[in-house]
CSV table of C-alpha atoms in Angstrom, one decimal:
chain,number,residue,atom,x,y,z
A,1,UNK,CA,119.6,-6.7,42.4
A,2,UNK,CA,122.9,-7.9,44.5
A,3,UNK,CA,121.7,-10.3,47.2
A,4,UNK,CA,122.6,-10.7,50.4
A,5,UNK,CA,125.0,-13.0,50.0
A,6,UNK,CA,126.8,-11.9,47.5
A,7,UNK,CA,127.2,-8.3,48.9
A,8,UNK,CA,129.2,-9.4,51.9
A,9,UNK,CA,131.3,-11.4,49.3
A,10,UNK,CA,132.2,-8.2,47.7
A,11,UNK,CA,132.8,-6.9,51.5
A,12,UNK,CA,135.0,-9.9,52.1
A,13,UNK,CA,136.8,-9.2,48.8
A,14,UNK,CA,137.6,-6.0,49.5
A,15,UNK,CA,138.7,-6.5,52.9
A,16,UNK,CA,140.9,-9.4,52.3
A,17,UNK,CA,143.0,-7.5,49.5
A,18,UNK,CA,143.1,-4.2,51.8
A,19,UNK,CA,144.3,-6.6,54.8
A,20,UNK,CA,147.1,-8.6,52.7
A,21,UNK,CA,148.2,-5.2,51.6
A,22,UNK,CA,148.4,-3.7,55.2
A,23,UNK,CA,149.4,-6.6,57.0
A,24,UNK,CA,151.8,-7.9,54.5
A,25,UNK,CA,153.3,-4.4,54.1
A,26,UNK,CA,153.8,-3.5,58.0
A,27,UNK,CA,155.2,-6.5,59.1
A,28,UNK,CA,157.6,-6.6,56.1
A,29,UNK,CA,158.5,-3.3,57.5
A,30,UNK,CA,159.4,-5.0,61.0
A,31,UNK,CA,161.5,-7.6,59.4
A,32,UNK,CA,163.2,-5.1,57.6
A,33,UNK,CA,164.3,-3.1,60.8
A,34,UNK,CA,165.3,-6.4,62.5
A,35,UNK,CA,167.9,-6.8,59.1
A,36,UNK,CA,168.7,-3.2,59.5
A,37,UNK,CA,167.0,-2.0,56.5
A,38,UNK,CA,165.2,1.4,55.8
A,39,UNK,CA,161.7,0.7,57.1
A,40,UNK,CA,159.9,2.9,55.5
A,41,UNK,CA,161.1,1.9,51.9
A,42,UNK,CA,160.5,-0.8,52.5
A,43,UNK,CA,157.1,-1.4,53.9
A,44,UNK,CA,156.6,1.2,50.3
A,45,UNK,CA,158.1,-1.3,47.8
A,46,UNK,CA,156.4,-4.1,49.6
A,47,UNK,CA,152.9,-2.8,49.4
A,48,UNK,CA,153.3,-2.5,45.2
A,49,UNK,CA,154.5,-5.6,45.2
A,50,UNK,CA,151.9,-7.1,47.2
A,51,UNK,CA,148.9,-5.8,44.8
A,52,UNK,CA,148.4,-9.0,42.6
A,53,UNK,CA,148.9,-11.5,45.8
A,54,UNK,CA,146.2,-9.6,47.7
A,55,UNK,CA,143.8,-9.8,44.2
A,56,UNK,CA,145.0,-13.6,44.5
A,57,UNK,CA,144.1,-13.9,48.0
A,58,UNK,CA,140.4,-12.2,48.1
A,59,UNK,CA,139.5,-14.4,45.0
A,60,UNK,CA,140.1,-17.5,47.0
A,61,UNK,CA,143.6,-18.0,45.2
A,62,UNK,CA,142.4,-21.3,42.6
A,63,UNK,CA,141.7,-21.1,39.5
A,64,UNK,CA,137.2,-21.0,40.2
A,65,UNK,CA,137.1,-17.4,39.1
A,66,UNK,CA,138.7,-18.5,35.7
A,67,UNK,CA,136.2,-21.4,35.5
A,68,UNK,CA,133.7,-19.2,36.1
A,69,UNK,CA,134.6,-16.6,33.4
A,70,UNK,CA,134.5,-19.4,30.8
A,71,UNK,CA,131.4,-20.2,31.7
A,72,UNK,CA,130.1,-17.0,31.0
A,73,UNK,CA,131.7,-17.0,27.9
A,74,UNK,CA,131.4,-20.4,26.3
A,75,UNK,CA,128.5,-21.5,28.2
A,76,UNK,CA,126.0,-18.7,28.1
A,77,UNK,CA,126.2,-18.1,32.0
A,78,UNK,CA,126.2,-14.6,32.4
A,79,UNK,CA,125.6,-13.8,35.9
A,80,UNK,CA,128.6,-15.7,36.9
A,81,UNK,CA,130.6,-14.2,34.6
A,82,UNK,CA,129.6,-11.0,35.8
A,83,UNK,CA,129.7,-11.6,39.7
A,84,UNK,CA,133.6,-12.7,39.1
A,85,UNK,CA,134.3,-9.5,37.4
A,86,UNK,CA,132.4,-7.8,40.2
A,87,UNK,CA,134.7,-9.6,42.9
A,88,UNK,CA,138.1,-9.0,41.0
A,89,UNK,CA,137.4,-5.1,40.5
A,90,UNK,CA,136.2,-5.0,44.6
A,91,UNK,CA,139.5,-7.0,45.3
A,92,UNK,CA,141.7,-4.3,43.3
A,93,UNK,CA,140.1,-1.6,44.6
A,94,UNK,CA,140.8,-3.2,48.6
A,95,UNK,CA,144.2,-3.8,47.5
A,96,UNK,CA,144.5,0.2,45.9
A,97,UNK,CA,143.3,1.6,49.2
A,98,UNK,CA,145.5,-0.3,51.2
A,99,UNK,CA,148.0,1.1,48.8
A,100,UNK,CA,146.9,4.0,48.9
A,101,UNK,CA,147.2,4.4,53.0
A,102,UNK,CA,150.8,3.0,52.8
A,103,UNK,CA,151.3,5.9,50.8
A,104,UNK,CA,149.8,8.1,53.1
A,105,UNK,CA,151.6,6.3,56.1
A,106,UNK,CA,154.9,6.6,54.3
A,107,UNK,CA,155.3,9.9,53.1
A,108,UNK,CA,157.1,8.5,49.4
A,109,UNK,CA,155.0,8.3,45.8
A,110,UNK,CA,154.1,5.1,44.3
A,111,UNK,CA,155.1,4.7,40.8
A,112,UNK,CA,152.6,2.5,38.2
C-alpha cells in the first residue's frame, strides 16, 4: 500500500516535470518573439528538448535516485528501488503530458 507521503511525492513528480515542460516551453516562446523568431516552432522544439531536464528536475536533480537504485540492487533494498522507479515513470509521464498539451497548443506533430 502507497502511503501518504509518498503519494504526494508521486504528485509532486508529476507536477514538477509537467511545469518545467510548460513553463520552460512558453516562456522560451516569448524570448523567441522578442528575437524575432517563429513562436510557435519554437515553443514546439523547446518542449522535446525540455523532456529529460523536467525528469531531472522532479527527481530532485542529484544523483539519490541512482543511489537508491543500487541499493535495491546490491543491497537487497527493494522498496527503494521500487519507489525510485515509481517516481521516474510519474516524472515522464508529467513531462509527456506537458508535451502532449504543447502539441495541442501548437497545432505541429512531435517527432520521437
Amino acid at each position: 500500500m502507497i502511503s501518504r507521503d509518498f503519494a504526494g511525492t508521486l504528485v509532486m513528480d508529476f507536477f514538477v516535470a509537467f511545469g518545467v515542460i510548460i513553463g520552460g516551453s512558453i516562456i522560451g516562446g516569448m524570448g523567441a518573439l522578442l528575437i524575432g523568431k517563429p513562436p510557435l516552432s519554437t515553443i514546439h522544439d523547446l518542449a522535446s528538448s525540455l523532456k529529460i531536464w523536467a525528469l531531472v528536475a522532479a527527481i530532485g536533480g542529484t544523483f539519490d535516485a541512482i543511489t537508491s537504485l543500487e541499493r535495491g540492487l546490491f543491497y537487497g533494498t527493494h522498496a527503494d528501488m521500487y519507489k525510485t522507479i515509481a517516481m521516474i515513470f510519474v516524472a515522464l509521464g508529467g513531462a509527456n503530458a506537458g508535451t502532449l498539451i504543447i502539441q495541442w497548443i501548437t497545432q505541429e506533430q512531435i517527432s520521437p
